[in-house]
JSON list of C-alpha atoms in Angstrom, two decimals:
[
{"chain": "A", "resi": 1, "resn": "UNK", "atom": "CA", "xyz": [5.72, -4.20, -11.61]},
{"chain": "A", "resi": 2, "resn": "UNK", "atom": "CA", "xyz": [7.92, -2.79, -9.12]},
{"chain": "A", "resi": 3, "resn": "UNK", "atom": "CA", "xyz": [9.09, -5.98, -7.06]},
{"chain": "A", "resi": 4, "resn": "UNK", "atom": "CA", "xyz": [12.14, -6.04, -5.68]},
{"chain": "A", "resi": 5, "resn": "UNK", "atom": "CA", "xyz": [12.34, -9.99, -4.53]},
{"chain": "A", "resi": 6, "resn": "UNK", "atom": "CA", "xyz": [14.63, -10.93, -1.61]},
{"chain": "A", "resi": 7, "resn": "UNK", "atom": "CA", "xyz": [15.07, -14.65, 0.69]},
{"chain": "A", "resi": 8, "resn": "UNK", "atom": "CA", "xyz": [13.66, -14.02, 3.76]},
{"chain": "A", "resi": 9, "resn": "UNK", "atom": "CA", "xyz": [15.94, -15.62, 5.96]},
{"chain": "A", "resi": 10, "resn": "UNK", "atom": "CA", "xyz": [19.66, -16.33, 6.31]},
{"chain": "A", "resi": 11, "resn": "UNK", "atom": "CA", "xyz": [21.21, -17.71, 9.19]},
{"chain": "A", "resi": 12, "resn": "UNK", "atom": "CA", "xyz": [25.25, -18.04, 9.26]},
{"chain": "A", "resi": 13, "resn": "UNK", "atom": "CA", "xyz": [27.95, -19.10, 11.86]},
{"chain": "A", "resi": 14, "resn": "UNK", "atom": "CA", "xyz": [30.30, -15.84, 13.45]},
{"chain": "A", "resi": 15, "resn": "UNK", "atom": "CA", "xyz": [33.22, -15.26, 11.42]},
{"chain": "A", "resi": 16, "resn": "UNK", "atom": "CA", "xyz": [31.80, -16.51, 8.45]},
{"chain": "A", "resi": 17, "resn": "UNK", "atom": "CA", "xyz": [30.61, -14.66, 5.14]},
{"chain": "A", "resi": 18, "resn": "UNK", "atom": "CA", "xyz": [26.88, -13.85, 4.31]},
{"chain": "A", "resi": 19, "resn": "UNK", "atom": "CA", "xyz": [25.70, -13.12, 1.43]},
{"chain": "A", "resi": 20, "resn": "UNK", "atom": "CA", "xyz": [22.62, -11.74, 1.04]},
{"chain": "A", "resi": 21, "resn": "UNK", "atom": "CA", "xyz": [20.88, -11.95, -2.42]},
{"chain": "A", "resi": 22, "resn": "UNK", "atom": "CA", "xyz": [18.21, -9.32, -4.31]},
{"chain": "A", "resi": 23, "resn": "UNK", "atom": "CA", "xyz": [16.57, -9.23, -7.62]},
{"chain": "A", "resi": 24, "resn": "UNK", "atom": "CA", "xyz": [14.79, -5.54, -9.06]},
{"chain": "A", "resi": 25, "resn": "UNK", "atom": "CA", "xyz": [12.85, -4.99, -11.82]},
{"chain": "A", "resi": 26, "resn": "UNK", "atom": "CA", "xyz": [13.68, -1.50, -13.23]},
{"chain": "A", "resi": 27, "resn": "UNK", "atom": "CA", "xyz": [16.88, -1.49, -15.62]},
{"chain": "A", "resi": 28, "resn": "UNK", "atom": "CA", "xyz": [16.85, 2.06, -15.81]},
{"chain": "A", "resi": 29, "resn": "UNK", "atom": "CA", "xyz": [17.26, 2.57, -12.19]},
{"chain": "A", "resi": 30, "resn": "UNK", "atom": "CA", "xyz": [20.21, 5.05, -11.44]},
{"chain": "A", "resi": 31, "resn": "UNK", "atom": "CA", "xyz": [21.07, 3.64, -7.96]},
{"chain": "A", "resi": 32, "resn": "UNK", "atom": "CA", "xyz": [20.68, 0.43, -6.20]},
{"chain": "A", "resi": 33, "resn": "UNK", "atom": "CA", "xyz": [20.75, 0.74, -2.25]},
{"chain": "A", "resi": 34, "resn": "UNK", "atom": "CA", "xyz": [21.58, -1.74, 0.91]},
{"chain": "A", "resi": 35, "resn": "UNK", "atom": "CA", "xyz": [19.79, -0.26, 4.29]},
{"chain": "A", "resi": 36, "resn": "UNK", "atom": "CA", "xyz": [20.06, -2.13, 7.74]},
{"chain": "A", "resi": 37, "resn": "UNK", "atom": "CA", "xyz": [17.26, -2.25, 10.00]},
{"chain": "A", "resi": 38, "resn": "UNK", "atom": "CA", "xyz": [18.15, -3.63, 13.50]},
{"chain": "A", "resi": 39, "resn": "UNK", "atom": "CA", "xyz": [15.54, -4.24, 16.02]},
{"chain": "A", "resi": 40, "resn": "UNK", "atom": "CA", "xyz": [13.06, -1.19, 17.15]},
{"chain": "A", "resi": 41, "resn": "UNK", "atom": "CA", "xyz": [14.60, 1.18, 14.89]},
{"chain": "A", "resi": 42, "resn": "UNK", "atom": "CA", "xyz": [14.49, 2.97, 11.51]},
{"chain": "A", "resi": 43, "resn": "UNK", "atom": "CA", "xyz": [16.13, 1.72, 8.15]},
{"chain": "A", "resi": 44, "resn": "UNK", "atom": "CA", "xyz": [19.76, 3.14, 7.74]},
{"chain": "A", "resi": 45, "resn": "UNK", "atom": "CA", "xyz": [21.83, 3.21, 4.57]},
{"chain": "A", "resi": 46, "resn": "UNK", "atom": "CA", "xyz": [24.68, 0.84, 4.26]},
{"chain": "A", "resi": 47, "resn": "UNK", "atom": "CA", "xyz": [26.05, 1.46, 0.93]},
{"chain": "A", "resi": 48, "resn": "UNK", "atom": "CA", "xyz": [25.19, 1.97, -2.52]},
{"chain": "A", "resi": 49, "resn": "UNK", "atom": "CA", "xyz": [26.09, 1.26, -5.85]},
{"chain": "A", "resi": 50, "resn": "UNK", "atom": "CA", "xyz": [25.78, 3.40, -9.20]},
{"chain": "A", "resi": 51, "resn": "UNK", "atom": "CA", "xyz": [24.42, 1.51, -12.06]},
{"chain": "A", "resi": 52, "resn": "UNK", "atom": "CA", "xyz": [27.56, 1.87, -14.38]},
{"chain": "A", "resi": 53, "resn": "UNK", "atom": "CA", "xyz": [29.47, 0.19, -11.67]},
{"chain": "A", "resi": 54, "resn": "UNK", "atom": "CA", "xyz": [29.78, -3.97, -11.17]},
{"chain": "A", "resi": 55, "resn": "UNK", "atom": "CA", "xyz": [31.39, -3.94, -8.03]},
{"chain": "A", "resi": 56, "resn": "UNK", "atom": "CA", "xyz": [31.94, -1.72, -4.99]},
{"chain": "A", "resi": 57, "resn": "UNK", "atom": "CA", "xyz": [33.94, -2.54, -1.50]},
{"chain": "A", "resi": 58, "resn": "UNK", "atom": "CA", "xyz": [33.46, -0.97, 1.69]},
{"chain": "A", "resi": 59, "resn": "UNK", "atom": "CA", "xyz": [35.50, -2.21, 4.55]},
{"chain": "A", "resi": 60, "resn": "UNK", "atom": "CA", "xyz": [33.79, -5.58, 5.34]},
{"chain": "A", "resi": 61, "resn": "UNK", "atom": "CA", "xyz": [31.20, -5.11, 2.78]},
{"chain": "A", "resi": 62, "resn": "UNK", "atom": "CA", "xyz": [31.08, -6.07, -0.81]},
{"chain": "A", "resi": 63, "resn": "UNK", "atom": "CA", "xyz": [28.33, -4.84, -3.29]},
{"chain": "A", "resi": 64, "resn": "UNK", "atom": "CA", "xyz": [28.10, -6.91, -6.80]},
{"chain": "A", "resi": 65, "resn": "UNK", "atom": "CA", "xyz": [25.81, -5.89, -9.71]},
{"chain": "A", "resi": 66, "resn": "UNK", "atom": "CA", "xyz": [24.82, -7.57, -12.42]},
{"chain": "A", "resi": 67, "resn": "UNK", "atom": "CA", "xyz": [22.90, -5.43, -14.25]},
{"chain": "A", "resi": 68, "resn": "UNK", "atom": "CA", "xyz": [21.95, -8.26, -17.34]},
{"chain": "A", "resi": 69, "resn": "UNK", "atom": "CA", "xyz": [20.45, -10.24, -15.01]},
{"chain": "A", "resi": 70, "resn": "UNK", "atom": "CA", "xyz": [18.95, -7.41, -12.37]},
{"chain": "A", "resi": 71, "resn": "UNK", "atom": "CA", "xyz": [20.62, -9.31, -9.70]},
{"chain": "A", "resi": 72, "resn": "UNK", "atom": "CA", "xyz": [22.25, -7.34, -6.71]},
{"chain": "A", "resi": 73, "resn": "UNK", "atom": "CA", "xyz": [24.11, -8.91, -3.71]},
{"chain": "A", "resi": 74, "resn": "UNK", "atom": "CA", "xyz": [25.53, -7.84, -0.43]},
{"chain": "A", "resi": 75, "resn": "UNK", "atom": "CA", "xyz": [28.65, -9.79, 1.00]},
{"chain": "A", "resi": 76, "resn": "UNK", "atom": "CA", "xyz": [29.51, -9.29, 4.44]},
{"chain": "A", "resi": 77, "resn": "UNK", "atom": "CA", "xyz": [32.91, -10.77, 5.45]},
{"chain": "A", "resi": 78, "resn": "UNK", "atom": "CA", "xyz": [33.76, -12.10, 8.92]},
{"chain": "A", "resi": 79, "resn": "UNK", "atom": "CA", "xyz": [30.22, -11.66, 9.90]},
{"chain": "A", "resi": 80, "resn": "UNK", "atom": "CA", "xyz": [29.40, -10.64, 14.09]},
{"chain": "A", "resi": 81, "resn": "UNK", "atom": "CA", "xyz": [27.08, -10.96, 16.19]},
{"chain": "A", "resi": 82, "resn": "UNK", "atom": "CA", "xyz": [26.39, -7.16, 15.61]},
{"chain": "A", "resi": 83, "resn": "UNK", "atom": "CA", "xyz": [25.29, -7.63, 11.88]},
{"chain": "A", "resi": 84, "resn": "UNK", "atom": "CA", "xyz": [22.30, -9.34, 13.19]},
{"chain": "A", "resi": 85, "resn": "UNK", "atom": "CA", "xyz": [19.55, -7.36, 11.50]},
{"chain": "A", "resi": 86, "resn": "UNK", "atom": "CA", "xyz": [17.11, -7.25, 8.59]},
{"chain": "A", "resi": 87, "resn": "UNK", "atom": "CA", "xyz": [18.66, -5.73, 5.11]},
{"chain": "A", "resi": 88, "resn": "UNK", "atom": "CA", "xyz": [16.72, -4.20, 2.74]},
{"chain": "A", "resi": 89, "resn": "UNK", "atom": "CA", "xyz": [17.92, -3.94, -0.89]},
{"chain": "A", "resi": 90, "resn": "UNK", "atom": "CA", "xyz": [16.24, -0.78, -2.58]},
{"chain": "A", "resi": 91, "resn": "UNK", "atom": "CA", "xyz": [16.08, 0.36, -6.52]},
{"chain": "A", "resi": 92, "resn": "UNK", "atom": "CA", "xyz": [15.48, 4.22, -7.11]},
{"chain": "A", "resi": 93, "resn": "UNK", "atom": "CA", "xyz": [12.32, 4.72, -9.92]},
{"chain": "A", "resi": 94, "resn": "UNK", "atom": "CA", "xyz": [11.81, 8.66, -10.59]},
{"chain": "A", "resi": 95, "resn": "UNK", "atom": "CA", "xyz": [12.51, 10.03, -6.92]},
{"chain": "A", "resi": 96, "resn": "UNK", "atom": "CA", "xyz": [10.78, 7.13, -4.93]},
{"chain": "A", "resi": 97, "resn": "UNK", "atom": "CA", "xyz": [12.75, 4.07, -3.69]},
{"chain": "A", "resi": 98, "resn": "UNK", "atom": "CA", "xyz": [11.33, 0.71, -4.00]},
{"chain": "A", "resi": 99, "resn": "UNK", "atom": "CA", "xyz": [12.34, -1.55, -0.90]},
{"chain": "A", "resi": 100, "resn": "UNK", "atom": "CA", "xyz": [12.69, -5.16, -0.86]},
{"chain": "A", "resi": 101, "resn": "UNK", "atom": "CA", "xyz": [10.90, -7.46, 1.04]},
{"chain": "A", "resi": 102, "resn": "UNK", "atom": "CA", "xyz": [14.06, -7.50, 3.73]},
{"chain": "A", "resi": 103, "resn": "UNK", "atom": "CA", "xyz": [16.50, -10.48, 4.61]},
{"chain": "A", "resi": 104, "resn": "UNK", "atom": "CA", "xyz": [16.64, -11.27, 8.14]},
{"chain": "A", "resi": 105, "resn": "UNK", "atom": "CA", "xyz": [20.04, -12.24, 8.84]},
{"chain": "A", "resi": 106, "resn": "UNK", "atom": "CA", "xyz": [20.77, -13.95, 11.97]},
{"chain": "A", "resi": 107, "resn": "UNK", "atom": "CA", "xyz": [24.46, -14.68, 13.22]},
{"chain": "A", "resi": 108, "resn": "UNK", "atom": "CA", "xyz": [25.00, -17.73, 15.66]},
{"chain": "A", "resi": 109, "resn": "UNK", "atom": "CA", "xyz": [28.40, -17.98, 17.65]},
{"chain": "B", "resi": 1, "resn": "UNK", "atom": "CA", "xyz": [21.48, 17.69, 13.59]},
{"chain": "B", "resi": 2, "resn": "UNK", "atom": "CA", "xyz": [19.32, 15.19, 15.54]},
{"chain": "B", "resi": 3, "resn": "UNK", "atom": "CA", "xyz": [18.36, 13.37, 12.58]},
{"chain": "B", "resi": 4, "resn": "UNK", "atom": "CA", "xyz": [14.71, 12.62, 11.86]},
{"chain": "B", "resi": 5, "resn": "UNK", "atom": "CA", "xyz": [12.42, 12.99, 14.58]},
{"chain": "B", "resi": 6, "resn": "UNK", "atom": "CA", "xyz": [8.88, 11.37, 15.15]},
{"chain": "B", "resi": 7, "resn": "UNK", "atom": "CA", "xyz": [6.54, 11.42, 17.88]},
{"chain": "B", "resi": 8, "resn": "UNK", "atom": "CA", "xyz": [4.93, 9.57, 19.18]},
{"chain": "B", "resi": 9, "resn": "UNK", "atom": "CA", "xyz": [7.36, 6.60, 19.41]},
{"chain": "B", "resi": 10, "resn": "UNK", "atom": "CA", "xyz": [4.03, 4.49, 20.32]},
{"chain": "B", "resi": 11, "resn": "UNK", "atom": "CA", "xyz": [0.53, 5.06, 20.10]},
{"chain": "B", "resi": 12, "resn": "UNK", "atom": "CA", "xyz": [-2.52, 2.68, 21.46]},
{"chain": "B", "resi": 13, "resn": "UNK", "atom": "CA", "xyz": [-5.68, 3.49, 20.04]},
{"chain": "B", "resi": 14, "resn": "UNK", "atom": "CA", "xyz": [-9.46, 2.01, 19.77]},
{"chain": "B", "resi": 15, "resn": "UNK", "atom": "CA", "xyz": [-10.90, 1.87, 16.53]},
{"chain": "B", "resi": 16, "resn": "UNK", "atom": "CA", "xyz": [-12.99, 4.47, 15.10]},
{"chain": "B", "resi": 17, "resn": "UNK", "atom": "CA", "xyz": [-10.37, 6.95, 16.92]},
{"chain": "B", "resi": 18, "resn": "UNK", "atom": "CA", "xyz": [-8.41, 9.54, 15.04]},
{"chain": "B", "resi": 19, "resn": "UNK", "atom": "CA", "xyz": [-4.60, 8.93, 14.86]},
{"chain": "B", "resi": 20, "resn": "UNK", "atom": "CA", "xyz": [-2.06, 11.99, 14.03]},
{"chain": "B", "resi": 21, "resn": "UNK", "atom": "CA", "xyz": [1.56, 10.77, 13.56]},
{"chain": "B", "resi": 22, "resn": "UNK", "atom": "CA", "xyz": [3.97, 13.71, 13.06]},
{"chain": "B", "resi": 23, "resn": "UNK", "atom": "CA", "xyz": [7.32, 13.94, 11.65]},
{"chain": "B", "resi": 24, "resn": "UNK", "atom": "CA", "xyz": [10.49, 16.48, 11.94]},
{"chain": "B", "resi": 25, "resn": "UNK", "atom": "CA", "xyz": [12.51, 16.01, 8.86]},
{"chain": "B", "resi": 26, "resn": "UNK", "atom": "CA", "xyz": [16.59, 16.87, 8.95]},
{"chain": "B", "resi": 27, "resn": "UNK", "atom": "CA", "xyz": [16.76, 20.37, 8.17]},
{"chain": "B", "resi": 28, "resn": "UNK", "atom": "CA", "xyz": [17.46, 21.55, 4.49]},
{"chain": "B", "resi": 29, "resn": "UNK", "atom": "CA", "xyz": [15.85, 18.34, 3.46]},
{"chain": "B", "resi": 30, "resn": "UNK", "atom": "CA", "xyz": [13.79, 19.05, 0.37]},
{"chain": "B", "resi": 31, "resn": "UNK", "atom": "CA", "xyz": [12.39, 15.65, 0.49]},
{"chain": "B", "resi": 32, "resn": "UNK", "atom": "CA", "xyz": [9.85, 13.91, 2.97]},
{"chain": "B", "resi": 33, "resn": "UNK", "atom": "CA", "xyz": [9.07, 10.25, 2.41]},
{"chain": "B", "resi": 34, "resn": "UNK", "atom": "CA", "xyz": [6.08, 8.35, 4.92]},
{"chain": "B", "resi": 35, "resn": "UNK", "atom": "CA", "xyz": [6.27, 4.92, 4.82]},
{"chain": "B", "resi": 36, "resn": "UNK", "atom": "CA", "xyz": [4.51, 1.82, 6.72]},
{"chain": "B", "resi": 37, "resn": "UNK", "atom": "CA", "xyz": [6.00, -1.67, 7.74]},
{"chain": "B", "resi": 38, "resn": "UNK", "atom": "CA", "xyz": [4.09, -4.75, 8.54]},
{"chain": "B", "resi": 39, "resn": "UNK", "atom": "CA", "xyz": [5.14, -8.41, 8.51]},
{"chain": "B", "resi": 40, "resn": "UNK", "atom": "CA", "xyz": [2.38, -9.28, 5.66]},
{"chain": "B", "resi": 41, "resn": "UNK", "atom": "CA", "xyz": [3.04, -6.41, 3.36]},
{"chain": "B", "resi": 42, "resn": "UNK", "atom": "CA", "xyz": [6.87, -5.12, 4.28]},
{"chain": "B", "resi": 43, "resn": "UNK", "atom": "CA", "xyz": [7.86, -1.74, 3.93]},
{"chain": "B", "resi": 44, "resn": "UNK", "atom": "CA", "xyz": [5.20, 0.49, 1.65]},
{"chain": "B", "resi": 45, "resn": "UNK", "atom": "CA", "xyz": [5.67, 3.80, 0.39]},
{"chain": "B", "resi": 46, "resn": "UNK", "atom": "CA", "xyz": [2.85, 5.93, 1.60]},
{"chain": "B", "resi": 47, "resn": "UNK", "atom": "CA", "xyz": [3.28, 9.33, 0.18]},
{"chain": "B", "resi": 48, "resn": "UNK", "atom": "CA", "xyz": [6.13, 11.67, -0.44]},
{"chain": "B", "resi": 49, "resn": "UNK", "atom": "CA", "xyz": [6.75, 15.41, -0.44]},
{"chain": "B", "resi": 50, "resn": "UNK", "atom": "CA", "xyz": [8.77, 17.50, -2.38]},
{"chain": "B", "resi": 51, "resn": "UNK", "atom": "CA", "xyz": [9.07, 21.19, -1.03]},
{"chain": "B", "resi": 52, "resn": "UNK", "atom": "CA", "xyz": [6.22, 20.48, 1.01]},
{"chain": "B", "resi": 53, "resn": "UNK", "atom": "CA", "xyz": [4.19, 19.77, -2.28]},
{"chain": "B", "resi": 54, "resn": "UNK", "atom": "CA", "xyz": [2.81, 15.97, -2.06]},
{"chain": "B", "resi": 55, "resn": "UNK", "atom": "CA", "xyz": [4.40, 14.27, -5.25]},
{"chain": "B", "resi": 56, "resn": "UNK", "atom": "CA", "xyz": [2.63, 10.97, -5.20]},
{"chain": "B", "resi": 57, "resn": "UNK", "atom": "CA", "xyz": [0.16, 9.43, -2.68]},
{"chain": "B", "resi": 58, "resn": "UNK", "atom": "CA", "xyz": [-0.42, 6.63, -5.13]},
{"chain": "B", "resi": 59, "resn": "UNK", "atom": "CA", "xyz": [0.45, 4.44, -1.95]},
{"chain": "B", "resi": 60, "resn": "UNK", "atom": "CA", "xyz": [-2.31, 5.69, 0.34]},
{"chain": "B", "resi": 61, "resn": "UNK", "atom": "CA", "xyz": [-4.02, 3.03, 1.20]},
{"chain": "B", "resi": 62, "resn": "UNK", "atom": "CA", "xyz": [-7.76, 4.74, 1.06]},
{"chain": "B", "resi": 63, "resn": "UNK", "atom": "CA", "xyz": [-9.77, 7.95, 1.97]},
{"chain": "B", "resi": 64, "resn": "UNK", "atom": "CA", "xyz": [-9.20, 7.16, 6.03]},
{"chain": "B", "resi": 65, "resn": "UNK", "atom": "CA", "xyz": [-5.51, 8.17, 5.48]},
{"chain": "B", "resi": 66, "resn": "UNK", "atom": "CA", "xyz": [-4.13, 11.66, 4.68]},
{"chain": "B", "resi": 67, "resn": "UNK", "atom": "CA", "xyz": [-0.55, 13.40, 4.64]},
{"chain": "B", "resi": 68, "resn": "UNK", "atom": "CA", "xyz": [-0.05, 17.26, 5.17]},
{"chain": "B", "resi": 69, "resn": "UNK", "atom": "CA", "xyz": [3.25, 19.11, 5.00]},
{"chain": "B", "resi": 70, "resn": "UNK", "atom": "CA", "xyz": [2.33, 23.00, 6.33]},
{"chain": "B", "resi": 71, "resn": "UNK", "atom": "CA", "xyz": [6.01, 23.89, 6.17]},
{"chain": "B", "resi": 72, "resn": "UNK", "atom": "CA", "xyz": [9.44, 22.41, 5.65]},
{"chain": "B", "resi": 73, "resn": "UNK", "atom": "CA", "xyz": [9.91, 21.31, 9.19]},
{"chain": "B", "resi": 74, "resn": "UNK", "atom": "CA", "xyz": [6.89, 19.49, 9.70]},
{"chain": "B", "resi": 75, "resn": "UNK", "atom": "CA", "xyz": [4.66, 17.06, 8.64]},
{"chain": "B", "resi": 76, "resn": "UNK", "atom": "CA", "xyz": [1.71, 15.02, 9.69]},
{"chain": "B", "resi": 77, "resn": "UNK", "atom": "CA", "xyz": [0.47, 11.59, 8.94]},
{"chain": "B", "resi": 78, "resn": "UNK", "atom": "CA", "xyz": [-3.34, 11.31, 9.89]},
{"chain": "B", "resi": 79, "resn": "UNK", "atom": "CA", "xyz": [-5.64, 8.18, 9.91]},
{"chain": "B", "resi": 80, "resn": "UNK", "atom": "CA", "xyz": [-9.56, 9.15, 10.66]},
{"chain": "B", "resi": 81, "resn": "UNK", "atom": "CA", "xyz": [-11.39, 6.60, 11.19]},
{"chain": "B", "resi": 82, "resn": "UNK", "atom": "CA", "xyz": [-8.03, 4.25, 12.50]},
{"chain": "B", "resi": 83, "resn": "UNK", "atom": "CA", "xyz": [-9.21, 0.32, 12.07]},
{"chain": "B", "resi": 84, "resn": "UNK", "atom": "CA", "xyz": [-7.35, -2.50, 13.68]},
{"chain": "B", "resi": 85, "resn": "UNK", "atom": "CA", "xyz": [-5.62, -3.25, 10.11]},
{"chain": "B", "resi": 86, "resn": "UNK", "atom": "CA", "xyz": [-4.10, -0.26, 10.11]},
{"chain": "B", "resi": 87, "resn": "UNK", "atom": "CA", "xyz": [-1.35, -0.97, 13.06]},
{"chain": "B", "resi": 88, "resn": "UNK", "atom": "CA", "xyz": [1.95, -0.83, 11.99]},
{"chain": "B", "resi": 89, "resn": "UNK", "atom": "CA", "xyz": [5.02, 0.68, 11.97]},
{"chain": "B", "resi": 90, "resn": "UNK", "atom": "CA", "xyz": [4.88, 4.31, 10.36]},
{"chain": "B", "resi": 91, "resn": "UNK", "atom": "CA", "xyz": [8.30, 5.77, 9.50]},
{"chain": "B", "resi": 92, "resn": "UNK", "atom": "CA", "xyz": [9.05, 9.25, 7.97]},
{"chain": "B", "resi": 93, "resn": "UNK", "atom": "CA", "xyz": [12.34, 9.70, 6.16]},
{"chain": "B", "resi": 94, "resn": "UNK", "atom": "CA", "xyz": [14.09, 12.79, 4.55]},
{"chain": "B", "resi": 95, "resn": "UNK", "atom": "CA", "xyz": [16.50, 13.38, 1.90]},
{"chain": "B", "resi": 96, "resn": "UNK", "atom": "CA", "xyz": [18.69, 16.50, 0.58]},
{"chain": "B", "resi": 97, "resn": "UNK", "atom": "CA", "xyz": [17.57, 15.27, -3.02]},
{"chain": "B", "resi": 98, "resn": "UNK", "atom": "CA", "xyz": [15.44, 12.69, -4.79]},
{"chain": "B", "resi": 99, "resn": "UNK", "atom": "CA", "xyz": [16.19, 9.24, -4.62]},
{"chain": "B", "resi": 100, "resn": "UNK", "atom": "CA", "xyz": [20.12, 9.81, -5.93]},
{"chain": "B", "resi": 101, "resn": "UNK", "atom": "CA", "xyz": [20.35, 10.62, -2.25]},
{"chain": "B", "resi": 102, "resn": "UNK", "atom": "CA", "xyz": [20.44, 9.21, 1.05]},
{"chain": "B", "resi": 103, "resn": "UNK", "atom": "CA", "xyz": [17.34, 8.54, 2.66]},
{"chain": "B", "resi": 104, "resn": "UNK", "atom": "CA", "xyz": [17.38, 9.09, 6.32]},
{"chain": "B", "resi": 105, "resn": "UNK", "atom": "CA", "xyz": [14.39, 7.58, 8.67]},
{"chain": "B", "resi": 106, "resn": "UNK", "atom": "CA", "xyz": [13.25, 8.56, 11.97]},
{"chain": "B", "resi": 107, "resn": "UNK", "atom": "CA", "xyz": [12.74, 5.59, 14.52]},
{"chain": "B", "resi": 108, "resn": "UNK", "atom": "CA", "xyz": [9.08, 5.21, 13.94]},
{"chain": "B", "resi": 109, "resn": "UNK", "atom": "CA", "xyz": [5.96, 5.29, 15.49]},
{"chain": "B", "resi": 110, "resn": "UNK", "atom": "CA", "xyz": [4.32, 1.88, 16.33]},
{"chain": "B", "resi": 111, "resn": "UNK", "atom": "CA", "xyz": [0.63, 2.17, 15.90]},
{"chain": "B", "resi": 112, "resn": "UNK", "atom": "CA", "xyz": [-1.69, -0.14, 17.69]},
{"chain": "B", "resi": 113, "resn": "UNK", "atom": "CA", "xyz": [-5.29, 0.17, 16.80]},
{"chain": "B", "resi": 114, "resn": "UNK", "atom": "CA", "xyz": [-7.65, -2.23, 19.32]}
]
């Protein structure tokens, strides 16, 4: 089936690194995405990775992809209070995106 | 561009009433998606269109839900009759191409059915 799984909560101290994990199901997904949702808003694309890549870095964000284990992670370096939000991973299947359950990241001072 | 526009932002209605949610995608985008977000079920894809044609409506919960896209700049999601379990945030998103392209989300419509 199409199930993208994430842990529900993550709490980190400001300045530390955050790592959000995701497992997906379809090994043929061409792209894998990370979206961010702030309170009362829609989802915004953070970053994505093409399936033939292992890693992608974009400023404070690092995406790691393990295709063998169908595991995707998002690392946020130097986490700030403004990073507090819900983070969704998503896999592409046909023309659709299948979203995970979302991980609520809470950053405390 | 103003981004994806949804209206209304909030809707409170009574059980049994008809509800119509509206979406204006980003100009030039060929794909339009309707999602529903609840605490229990997360983010669910209801239906999506390509060039105004419904492609996959397998996520539409039941016959009470219908969606149309009469032209490239407008789509509606209608619930008739509405039920309390339809209470959720409904998002519209659009993209230039399919899933290989970024989906841009609207701010959502928070629907409460009493």
